[in-house]
Coordinates of C-alpha atoms in Angstrom, one line a residue:
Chain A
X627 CA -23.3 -28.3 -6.4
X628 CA -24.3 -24.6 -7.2
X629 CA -26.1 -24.4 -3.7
X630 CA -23.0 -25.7 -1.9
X631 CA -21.0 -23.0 -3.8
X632 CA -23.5 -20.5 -2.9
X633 CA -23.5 -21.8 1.4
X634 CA -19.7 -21.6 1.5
X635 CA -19.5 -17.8 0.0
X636 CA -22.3 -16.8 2.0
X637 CA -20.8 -18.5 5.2
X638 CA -17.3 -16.8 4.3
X639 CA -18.9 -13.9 3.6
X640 CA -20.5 -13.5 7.1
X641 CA -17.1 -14.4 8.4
X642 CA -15.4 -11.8 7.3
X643 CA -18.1 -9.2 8.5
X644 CA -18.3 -10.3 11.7
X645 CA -14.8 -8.5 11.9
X646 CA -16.9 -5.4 11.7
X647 CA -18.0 -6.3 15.6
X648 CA -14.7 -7.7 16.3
X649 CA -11.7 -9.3 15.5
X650 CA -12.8 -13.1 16.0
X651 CA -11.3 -16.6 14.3
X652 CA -14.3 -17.1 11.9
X653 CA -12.7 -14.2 10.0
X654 CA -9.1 -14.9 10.6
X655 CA -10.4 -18.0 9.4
X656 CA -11.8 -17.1 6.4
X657 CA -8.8 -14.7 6.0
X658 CA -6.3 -17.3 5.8
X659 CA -8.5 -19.4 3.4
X660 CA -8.4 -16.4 1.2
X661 CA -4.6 -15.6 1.6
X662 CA -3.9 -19.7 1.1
X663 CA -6.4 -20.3 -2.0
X664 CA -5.2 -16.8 -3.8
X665 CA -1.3 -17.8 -3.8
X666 CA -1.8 -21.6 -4.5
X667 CA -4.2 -20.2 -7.5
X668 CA -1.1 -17.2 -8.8
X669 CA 1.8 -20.1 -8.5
X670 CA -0.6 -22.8 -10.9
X671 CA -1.6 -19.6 -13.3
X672 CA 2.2 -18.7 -13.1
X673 CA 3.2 -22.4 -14.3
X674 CA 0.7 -22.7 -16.8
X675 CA 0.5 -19.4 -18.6
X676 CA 4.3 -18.0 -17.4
X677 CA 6.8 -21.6 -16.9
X678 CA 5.6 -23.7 -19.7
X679 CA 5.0 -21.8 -22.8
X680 CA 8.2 -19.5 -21.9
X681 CA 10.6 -22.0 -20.3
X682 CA 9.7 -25.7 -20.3
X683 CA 7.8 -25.9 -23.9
X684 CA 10.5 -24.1 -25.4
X685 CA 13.8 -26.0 -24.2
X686 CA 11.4 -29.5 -24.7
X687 CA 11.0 -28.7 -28.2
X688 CA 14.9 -28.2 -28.7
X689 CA 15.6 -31.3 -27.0
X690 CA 13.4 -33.0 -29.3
X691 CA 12.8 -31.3 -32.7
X692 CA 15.8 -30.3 -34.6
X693 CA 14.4 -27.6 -36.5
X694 CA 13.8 -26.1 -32.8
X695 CA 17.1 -26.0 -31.7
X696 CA 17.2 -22.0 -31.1
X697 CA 14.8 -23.1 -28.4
X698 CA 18.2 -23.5 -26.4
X699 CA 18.3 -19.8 -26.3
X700 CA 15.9 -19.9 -23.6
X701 CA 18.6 -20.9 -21.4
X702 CA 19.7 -17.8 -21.2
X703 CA 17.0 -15.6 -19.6
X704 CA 16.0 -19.0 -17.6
X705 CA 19.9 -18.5 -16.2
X706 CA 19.6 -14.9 -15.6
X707 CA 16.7 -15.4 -14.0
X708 CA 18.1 -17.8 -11.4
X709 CA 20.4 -15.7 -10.1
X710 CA 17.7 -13.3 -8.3
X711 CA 17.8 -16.7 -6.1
X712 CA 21.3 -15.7 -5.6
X713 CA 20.0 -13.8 -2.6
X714 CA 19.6 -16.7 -0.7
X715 CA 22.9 -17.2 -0.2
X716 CA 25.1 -13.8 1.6
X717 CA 28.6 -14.6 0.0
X718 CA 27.0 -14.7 -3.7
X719 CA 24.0 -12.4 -2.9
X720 CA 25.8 -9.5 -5.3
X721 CA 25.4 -12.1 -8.1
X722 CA 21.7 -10.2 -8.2
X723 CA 23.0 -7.2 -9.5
X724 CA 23.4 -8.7 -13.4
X725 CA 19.0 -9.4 -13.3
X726 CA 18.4 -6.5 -12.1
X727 CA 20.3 -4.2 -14.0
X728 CA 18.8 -5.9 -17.1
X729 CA 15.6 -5.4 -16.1
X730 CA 16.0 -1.9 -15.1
X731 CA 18.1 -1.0 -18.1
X732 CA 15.1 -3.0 -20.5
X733 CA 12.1 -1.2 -18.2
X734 CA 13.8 2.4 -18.7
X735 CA 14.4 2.1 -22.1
X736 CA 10.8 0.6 -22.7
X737 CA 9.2 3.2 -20.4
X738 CA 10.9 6.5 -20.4
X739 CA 10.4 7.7 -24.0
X740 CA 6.5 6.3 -23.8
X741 CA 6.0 7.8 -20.5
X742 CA 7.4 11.3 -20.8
X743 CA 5.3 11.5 -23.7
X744 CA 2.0 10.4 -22.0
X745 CA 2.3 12.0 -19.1
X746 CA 4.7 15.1 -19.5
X747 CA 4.5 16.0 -23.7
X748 CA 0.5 15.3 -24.0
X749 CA -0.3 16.3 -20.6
X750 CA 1.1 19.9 -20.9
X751 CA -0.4 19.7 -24.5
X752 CA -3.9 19.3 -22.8
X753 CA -3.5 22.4 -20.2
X754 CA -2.5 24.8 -22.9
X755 CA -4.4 23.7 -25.6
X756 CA -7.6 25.7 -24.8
X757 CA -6.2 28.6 -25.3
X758 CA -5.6 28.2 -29.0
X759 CA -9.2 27.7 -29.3
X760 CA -11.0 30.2 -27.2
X761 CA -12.7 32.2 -29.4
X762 CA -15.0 28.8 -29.9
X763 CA -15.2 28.2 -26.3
X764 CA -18.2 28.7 -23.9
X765 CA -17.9 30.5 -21.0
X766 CA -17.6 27.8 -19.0
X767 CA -15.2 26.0 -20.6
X768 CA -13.0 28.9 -20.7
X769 CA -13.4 29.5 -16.3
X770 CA -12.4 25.7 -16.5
X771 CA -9.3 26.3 -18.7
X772 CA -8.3 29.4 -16.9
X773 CA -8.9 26.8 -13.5
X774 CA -6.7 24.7 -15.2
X775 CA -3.8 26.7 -15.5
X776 CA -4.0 28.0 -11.7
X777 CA -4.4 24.5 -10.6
X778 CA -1.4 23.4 -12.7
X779 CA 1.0 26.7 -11.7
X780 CA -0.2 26.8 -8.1
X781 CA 0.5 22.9 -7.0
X782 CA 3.4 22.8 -9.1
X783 CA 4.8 25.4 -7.4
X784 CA 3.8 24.2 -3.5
X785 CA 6.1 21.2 -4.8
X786 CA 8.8 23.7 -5.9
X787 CA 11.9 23.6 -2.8
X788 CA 14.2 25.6 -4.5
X789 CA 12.6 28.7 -3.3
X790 CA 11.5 30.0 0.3
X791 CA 7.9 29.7 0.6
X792 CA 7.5 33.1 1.6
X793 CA 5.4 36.5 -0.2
X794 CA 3.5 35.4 -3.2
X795 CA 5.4 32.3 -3.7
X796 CA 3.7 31.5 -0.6
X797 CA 0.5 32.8 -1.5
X798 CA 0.3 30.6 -4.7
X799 CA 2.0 27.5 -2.9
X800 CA -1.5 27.8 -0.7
X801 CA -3.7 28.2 -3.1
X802 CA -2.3 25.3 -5.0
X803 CA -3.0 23.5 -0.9
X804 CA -6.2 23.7 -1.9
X805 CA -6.4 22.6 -4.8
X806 CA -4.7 19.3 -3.9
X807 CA -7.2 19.3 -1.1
X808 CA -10.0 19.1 -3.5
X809 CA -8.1 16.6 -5.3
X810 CA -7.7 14.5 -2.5
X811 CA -11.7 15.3 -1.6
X812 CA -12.8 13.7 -4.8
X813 CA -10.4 10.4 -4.4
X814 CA -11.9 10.2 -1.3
X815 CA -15.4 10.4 -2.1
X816 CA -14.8 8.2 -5.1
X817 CA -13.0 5.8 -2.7
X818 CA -16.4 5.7 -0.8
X819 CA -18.2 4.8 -3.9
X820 CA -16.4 2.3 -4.5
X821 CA -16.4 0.4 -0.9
X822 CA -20.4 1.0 -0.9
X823 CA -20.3 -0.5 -4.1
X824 CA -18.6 -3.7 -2.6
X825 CA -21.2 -3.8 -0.1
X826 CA -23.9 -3.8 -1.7
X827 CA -23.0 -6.7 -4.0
X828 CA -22.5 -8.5 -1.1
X829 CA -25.6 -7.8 0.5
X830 CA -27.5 -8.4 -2.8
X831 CA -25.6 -11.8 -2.8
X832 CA -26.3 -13.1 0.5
X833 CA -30.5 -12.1 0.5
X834 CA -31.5 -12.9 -3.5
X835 CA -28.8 -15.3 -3.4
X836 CA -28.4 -17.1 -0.7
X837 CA -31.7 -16.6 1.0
X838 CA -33.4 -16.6 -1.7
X839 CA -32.5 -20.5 -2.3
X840 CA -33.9 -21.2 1.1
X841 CA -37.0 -19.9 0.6
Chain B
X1285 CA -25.1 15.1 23.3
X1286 CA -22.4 16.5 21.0
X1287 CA -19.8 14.5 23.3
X1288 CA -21.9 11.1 23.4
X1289 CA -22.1 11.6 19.0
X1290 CA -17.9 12.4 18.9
X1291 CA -17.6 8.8 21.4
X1292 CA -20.4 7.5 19.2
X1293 CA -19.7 3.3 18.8
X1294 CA -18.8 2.9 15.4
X1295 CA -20.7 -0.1 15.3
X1296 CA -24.2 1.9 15.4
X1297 CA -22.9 3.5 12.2
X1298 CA -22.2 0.0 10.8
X1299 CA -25.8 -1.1 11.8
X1300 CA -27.3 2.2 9.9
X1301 CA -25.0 1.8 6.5
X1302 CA -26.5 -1.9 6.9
X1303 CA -30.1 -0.7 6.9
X1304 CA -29.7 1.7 4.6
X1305 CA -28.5 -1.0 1.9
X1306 CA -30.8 -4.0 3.1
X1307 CA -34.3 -1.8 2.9
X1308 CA -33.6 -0.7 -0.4
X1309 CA -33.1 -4.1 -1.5
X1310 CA -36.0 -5.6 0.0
X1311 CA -38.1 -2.6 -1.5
X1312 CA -36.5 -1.5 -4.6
X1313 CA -37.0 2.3 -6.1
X1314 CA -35.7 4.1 -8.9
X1315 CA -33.8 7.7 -8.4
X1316 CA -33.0 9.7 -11.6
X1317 CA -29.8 9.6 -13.5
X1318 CA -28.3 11.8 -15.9
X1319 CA -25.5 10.6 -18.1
X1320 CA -22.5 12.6 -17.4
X1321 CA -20.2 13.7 -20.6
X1322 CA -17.5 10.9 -20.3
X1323 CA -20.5 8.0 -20.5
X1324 CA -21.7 9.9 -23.4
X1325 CA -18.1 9.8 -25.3
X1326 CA -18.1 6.4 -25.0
X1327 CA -21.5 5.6 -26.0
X1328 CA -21.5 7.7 -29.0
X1329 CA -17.8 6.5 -29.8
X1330 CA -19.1 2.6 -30.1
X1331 CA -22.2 3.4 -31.6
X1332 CA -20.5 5.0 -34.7
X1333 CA -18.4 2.0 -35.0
X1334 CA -19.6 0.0 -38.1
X1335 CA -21.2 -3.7 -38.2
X1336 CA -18.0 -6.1 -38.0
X1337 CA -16.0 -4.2 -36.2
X1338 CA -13.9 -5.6 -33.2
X1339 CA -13.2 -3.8 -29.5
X1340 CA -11.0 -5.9 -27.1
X1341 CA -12.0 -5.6 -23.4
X1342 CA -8.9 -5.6 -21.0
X1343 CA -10.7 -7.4 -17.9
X1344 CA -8.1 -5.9 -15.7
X1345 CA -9.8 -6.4 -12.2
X1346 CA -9.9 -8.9 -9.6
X1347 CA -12.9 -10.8 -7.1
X1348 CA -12.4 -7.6 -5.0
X1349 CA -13.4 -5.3 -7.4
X1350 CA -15.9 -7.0 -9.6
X1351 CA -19.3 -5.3 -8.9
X1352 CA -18.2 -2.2 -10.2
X1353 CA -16.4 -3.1 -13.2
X1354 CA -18.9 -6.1 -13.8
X1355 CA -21.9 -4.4 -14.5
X1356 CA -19.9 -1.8 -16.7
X1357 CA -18.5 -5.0 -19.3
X1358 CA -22.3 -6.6 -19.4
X1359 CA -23.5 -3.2 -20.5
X1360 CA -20.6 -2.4 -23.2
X1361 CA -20.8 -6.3 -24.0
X1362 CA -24.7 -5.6 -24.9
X1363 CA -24.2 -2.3 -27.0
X1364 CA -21.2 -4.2 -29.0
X1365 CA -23.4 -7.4 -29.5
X1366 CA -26.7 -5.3 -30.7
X1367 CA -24.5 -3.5 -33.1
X1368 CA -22.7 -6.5 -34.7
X1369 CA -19.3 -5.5 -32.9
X1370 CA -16.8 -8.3 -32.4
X1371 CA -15.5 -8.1 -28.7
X1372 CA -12.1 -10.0 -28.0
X1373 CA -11.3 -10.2 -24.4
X1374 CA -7.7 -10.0 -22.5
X1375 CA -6.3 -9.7 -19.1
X1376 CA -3.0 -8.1 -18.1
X1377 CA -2.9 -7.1 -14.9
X1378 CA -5.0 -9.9 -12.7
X1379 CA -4.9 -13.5 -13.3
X1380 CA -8.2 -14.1 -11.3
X1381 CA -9.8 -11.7 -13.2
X1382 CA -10.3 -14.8 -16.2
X1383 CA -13.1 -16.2 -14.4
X1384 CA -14.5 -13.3 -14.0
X1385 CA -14.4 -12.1 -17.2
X1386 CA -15.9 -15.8 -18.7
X1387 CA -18.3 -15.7 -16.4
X1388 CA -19.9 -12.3 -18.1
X1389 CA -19.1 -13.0 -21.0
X1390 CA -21.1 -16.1 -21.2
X1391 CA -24.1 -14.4 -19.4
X1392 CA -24.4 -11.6 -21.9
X1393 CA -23.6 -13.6 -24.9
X1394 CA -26.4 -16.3 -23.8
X1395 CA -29.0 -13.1 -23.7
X1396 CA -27.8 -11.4 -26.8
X1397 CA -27.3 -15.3 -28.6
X1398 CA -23.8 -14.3 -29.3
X1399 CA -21.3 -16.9 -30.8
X1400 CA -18.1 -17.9 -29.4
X1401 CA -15.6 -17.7 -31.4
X1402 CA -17.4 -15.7 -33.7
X1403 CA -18.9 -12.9 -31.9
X1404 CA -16.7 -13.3 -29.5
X1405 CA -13.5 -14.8 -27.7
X1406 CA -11.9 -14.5 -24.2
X1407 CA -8.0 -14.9 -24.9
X1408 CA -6.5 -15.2 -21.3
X1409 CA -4.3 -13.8 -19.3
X1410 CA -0.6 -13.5 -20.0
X1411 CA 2.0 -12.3 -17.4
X1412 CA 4.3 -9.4 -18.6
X1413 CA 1.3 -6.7 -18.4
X1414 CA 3.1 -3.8 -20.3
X1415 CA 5.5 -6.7 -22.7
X1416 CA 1.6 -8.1 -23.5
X1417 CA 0.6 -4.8 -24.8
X1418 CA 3.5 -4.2 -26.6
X1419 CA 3.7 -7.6 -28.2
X1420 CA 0.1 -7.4 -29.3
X1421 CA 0.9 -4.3 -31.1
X1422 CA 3.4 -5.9 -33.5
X1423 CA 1.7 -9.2 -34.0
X1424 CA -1.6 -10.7 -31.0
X1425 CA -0.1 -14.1 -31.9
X1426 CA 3.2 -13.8 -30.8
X1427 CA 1.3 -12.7 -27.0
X1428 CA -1.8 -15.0 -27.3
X1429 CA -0.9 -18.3 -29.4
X1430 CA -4.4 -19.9 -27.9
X1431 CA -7.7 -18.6 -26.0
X1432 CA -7.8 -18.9 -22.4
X1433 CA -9.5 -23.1 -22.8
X1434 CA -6.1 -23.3 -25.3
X1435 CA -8.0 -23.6 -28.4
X1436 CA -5.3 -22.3 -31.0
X1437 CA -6.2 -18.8 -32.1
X1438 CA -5.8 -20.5 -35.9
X1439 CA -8.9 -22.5 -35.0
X1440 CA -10.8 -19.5 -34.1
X1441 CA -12.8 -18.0 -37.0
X1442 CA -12.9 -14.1 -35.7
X1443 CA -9.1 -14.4 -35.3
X1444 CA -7.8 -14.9 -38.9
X1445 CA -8.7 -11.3 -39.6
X1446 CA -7.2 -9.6 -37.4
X1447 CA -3.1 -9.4 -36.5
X1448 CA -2.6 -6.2 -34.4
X1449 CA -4.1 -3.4 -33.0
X1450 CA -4.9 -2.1 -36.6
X1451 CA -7.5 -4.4 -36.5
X1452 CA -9.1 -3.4 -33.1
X1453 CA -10.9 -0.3 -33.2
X1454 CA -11.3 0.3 -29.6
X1455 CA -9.6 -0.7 -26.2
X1456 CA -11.6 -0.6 -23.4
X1457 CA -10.2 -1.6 -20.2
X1458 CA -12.2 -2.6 -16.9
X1459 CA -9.6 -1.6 -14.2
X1460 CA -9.1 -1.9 -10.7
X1461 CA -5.7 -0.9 -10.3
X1462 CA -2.4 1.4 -12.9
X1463 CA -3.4 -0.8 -15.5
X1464 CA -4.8 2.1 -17.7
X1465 CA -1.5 4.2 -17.3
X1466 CA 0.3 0.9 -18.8
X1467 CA -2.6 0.9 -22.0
X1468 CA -1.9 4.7 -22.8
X1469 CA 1.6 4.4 -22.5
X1470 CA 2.0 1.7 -24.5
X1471 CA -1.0 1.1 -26.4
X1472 CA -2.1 4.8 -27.2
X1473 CA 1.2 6.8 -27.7
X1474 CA 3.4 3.9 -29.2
X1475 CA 0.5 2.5 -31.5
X1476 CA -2.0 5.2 -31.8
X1477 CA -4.2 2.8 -30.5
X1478 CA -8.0 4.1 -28.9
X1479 CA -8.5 4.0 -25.5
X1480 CA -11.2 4.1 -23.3
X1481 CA -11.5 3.3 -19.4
X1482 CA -14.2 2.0 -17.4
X1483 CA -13.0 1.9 -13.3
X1484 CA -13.7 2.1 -10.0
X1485 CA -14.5 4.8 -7.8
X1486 CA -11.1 4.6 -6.3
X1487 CA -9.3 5.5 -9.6
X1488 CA -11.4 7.5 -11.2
X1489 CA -9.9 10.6 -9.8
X1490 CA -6.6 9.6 -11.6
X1491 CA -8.3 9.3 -15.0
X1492 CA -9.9 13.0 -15.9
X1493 CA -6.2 14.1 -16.8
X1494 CA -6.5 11.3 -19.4
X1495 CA -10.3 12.2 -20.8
X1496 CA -9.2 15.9 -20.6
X1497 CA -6.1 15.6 -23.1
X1498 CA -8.1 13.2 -25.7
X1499 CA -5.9 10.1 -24.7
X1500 CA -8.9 8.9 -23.3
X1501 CA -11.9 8.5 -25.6
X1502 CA -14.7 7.7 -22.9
X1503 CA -14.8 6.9 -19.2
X1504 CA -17.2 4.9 -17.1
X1505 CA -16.7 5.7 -13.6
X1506 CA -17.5 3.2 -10.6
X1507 CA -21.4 2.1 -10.1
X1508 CA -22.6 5.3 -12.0
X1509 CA -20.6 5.1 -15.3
X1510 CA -22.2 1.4 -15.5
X1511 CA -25.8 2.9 -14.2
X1512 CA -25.1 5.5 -16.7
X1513 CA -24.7 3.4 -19.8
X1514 CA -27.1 0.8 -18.9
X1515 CA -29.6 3.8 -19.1
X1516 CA -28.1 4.7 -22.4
X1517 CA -28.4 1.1 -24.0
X1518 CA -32.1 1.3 -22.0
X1519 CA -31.1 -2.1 -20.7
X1520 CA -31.1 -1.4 -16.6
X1521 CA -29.1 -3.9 -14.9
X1522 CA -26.8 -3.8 -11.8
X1523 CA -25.5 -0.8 -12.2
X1524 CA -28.8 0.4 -11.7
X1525 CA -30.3 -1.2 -9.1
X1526 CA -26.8 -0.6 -7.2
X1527 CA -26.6 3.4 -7.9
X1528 CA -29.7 3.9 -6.3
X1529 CA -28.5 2.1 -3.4
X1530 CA -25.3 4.1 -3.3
X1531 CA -27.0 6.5 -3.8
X1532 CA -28.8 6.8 0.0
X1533 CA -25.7 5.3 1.5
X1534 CA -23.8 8.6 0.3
X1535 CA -26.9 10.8 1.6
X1536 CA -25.7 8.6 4.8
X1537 CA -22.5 9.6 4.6
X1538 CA -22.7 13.0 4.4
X1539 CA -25.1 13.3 7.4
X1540 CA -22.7 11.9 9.0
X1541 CA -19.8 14.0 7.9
X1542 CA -21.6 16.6 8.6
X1543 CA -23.0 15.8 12.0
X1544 CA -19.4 15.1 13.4
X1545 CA -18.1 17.8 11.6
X1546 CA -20.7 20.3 14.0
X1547 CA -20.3 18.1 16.4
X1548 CA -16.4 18.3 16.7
X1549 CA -16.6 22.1 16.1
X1550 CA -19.3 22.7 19.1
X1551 CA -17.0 20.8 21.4
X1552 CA -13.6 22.8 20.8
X1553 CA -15.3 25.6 21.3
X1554 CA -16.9 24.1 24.4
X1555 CA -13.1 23.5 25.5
X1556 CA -11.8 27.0 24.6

């Protein structure tokens, strides 16, 4: 059974290269079988570990249990929830409004205090932070800081439309150019890494793997 | 010539990047590798951590990221399991990333003769990614009643000690995609809970903000963060054998960058 498992992702696996010559229906084959087998596999996940513990066990236990019977509050969400297929219909497609807004309204309130603290509070914390420590710094550590700052001021500032990009604000709107260009260097290079990485599992797989059970 | 390399086929460059990971493979060879600072944080951060302590590894990647992130949980897994450190693992972004994460799971823990249950546990995915972390910081029950094979956690010896994140002493979580954003958010600044972050090449860039301000106590970073650690733990595995590999494919690359980079200059001046 393990060999069979290993043929068919070494077959599908060579489908979906052979895009790499050119488009062909061994890979929009194996595409499709992807596409097919990853949704069917979400929508049974999604019922198991999302629809039963949250809606059906819940409401089945109320129907059945007495001391359960706040179980019936489930109804509720289960309700609000139906209405996002509201959109189906166009004369009671506004009916989507009431999810959404309760969503939104729970996501902001969840999120915004978290997330201007993580990203805004701690993050400015962490650019000016060096400086109250700089008589322990190294050298470098203190080019880095000084970097930092630049690097914060500069791209901040190429992002700041309030104000004519002209004279210095120019200047430092450029400079900050570049340093979003070296940003955008490193994702890239990183990005590289990371599809080489794919690769070479996949070509590890398919000759210690695969061939390697033929011979 | 500089014409024929700009109208080059990119299938030659397909055929090289092939032979330039096959070869290696077929005769394998070992480059040096220094562990960079963010390994090192990490490293250092678990091996401080007393006998009996717990981590939980979010397995937060999918089939299509899995040889990067892989090799990075067998070599934490290893470290934890050497050192008596309980690991308890989750997934909150991917539901396809449970297989994966059983699958290394059970690998290391054969090696290292690990325990489920004991040693360790693999809890399943929940949907509701930042409501899971949230609702394992007030009570891990409330999120995850069973494991991911529905055992109840009651049944589970390494669970009745431990309610909430005060009991965890380290989050690491194996990401492919914003899933770290949602565990520092949540997890770090609403629960003071430690964070570390072990993802793929595509990401990484995102993280160093993170490391830099302390909310991040160690980073593995693509192939080389798991090369890195696996040299730490002196236990060379794929990460390894792959960075080596990498390695000659970006020496590839940026011959190549460089060639058409020449190449494209030489021509427009050519034209002007």
């Amino acid at each position: 059974m393990e060999t069979l498992g290993i043929w068919i992702a070494a077959i599908l696996t060579l489908c979906i290269y052979s895009f790499l010559y050119r488009d062909n229906p061994f890979y929009r084959f194996a595409e499709h079988l992807l596409v097919g087998m990853s949704v069917g596999y979400i929508i049974v996940i999604t019922i198991y570990f999302g629809f039963i513990p949250y809606a059906w066990t819940p409401i089945k236990n109320a129907v059945t249990d007495e001391t359960a019977r706040l179980g019936f509050l489930t109804l509720i969400p289960i309700c609000m929830g139906c209405l996002f297929f509201a959109r189906l219909s166009s004369r009671r497609a506004w009916l989507i409004r009431y999810p959404i807004a309760i969503l939104m309204g729970i996501s902001s309130g969840i999120m915004i205090p978290n997330a201007l603290q993580t990203d805004i509070f701690a993050q400015v914390r962490g650019t000016i932070d060096p400086y109250s420590r700089i008589g322990v710094l190294s050298a470098f550590e203190i080019t880095g800081a000084i970097l930092m700052v630049i690097g914060v001021v500069c791209t901040l500032t190429y992002f700041f439309f309030s104000v004519e990009h002209r004279g210095p604000v120019n200047w430092l709107s450029k400079v900050g150019i570049a340093f979003l260009m070296i940003g955008f260097g490193s994702a890239f290079g990183n990005t590289v890494m990371g599809r080489v990485a794919l690769l070479i599992q996949r070509v590890d797989f398919l000759i210690n793997d695969w061939i390697g059970s033929i011979f | 010539m500089f014409e024929k390399l700009m109208n080059i086929d990119r299938r030659i460059i397909f055929i090289f990047v092939a032979l330039v990971v096959i070869i290696p493979m077929l005769f394998p060879f070992s480059l040096p590798l220094n562990v960079s600072e963010p390994t090192q944080k990490l490293y250092d951060y678990i091996d401080a951590l007393p006998a009996g302590s717990t981590i939980m590894i979010s397995f937060d990647y999918g089939p299509s990221s899995f040889p990067e992130t892989e090799p990075m949980a067998a070599a934490v897994m290893k470290h934890c399991f050497d050192k008596g450190i309980k690991v308890i693992g989750v997934a909150v972004a991917y539901i396809d990333a449970v297989p994966l994460a059983d699958r290394v799971m059970q690998q290391v823990a054969a090696e290292k003769e690990a325990v489920y249950g004991e040693d360790y546990v693999l809890l399943g995915y929940r949907p509701g990614e930042e409501y899971v972390i949230l609702g394992m910081g007030a009570e891990i029950a409330s999120v995850y009643d069973s494991d991911f094979s529905a055992t109840s956690i009651t049944e589970i010896p390494m669970m009745q000690n431990i309610t909430n994140y005060d009991q965890i002493s380290l989050l690491l979580n194996l990401a492919a995609g914003s899933s770290v954003e949602g565990w520092i958010t949540y997890g770090h600044t609403k629960f003071n809970l430690k964070i570390a972050a072990g993802v793929t090449g595509v990401i990484v860039s995102q993280m160093y903000p993170y490391l830099q301000t302390g909310q991040l106590v160690g980073l593995l970073s693509g192939f080389r963060g798991a090369g890195e650690y696996e040299k730490l733990i002196k236990a060379p595995g794929d990460g390894t054998k792959g960075i080596n590999t990498a390695s000659l494919v970006h020496l590839l690359i940026i011959g190549l960058v460089v060639i058409g980079n020449i190449a494209f200059f030489v021509q427009r001046q050519r034209e002007e």
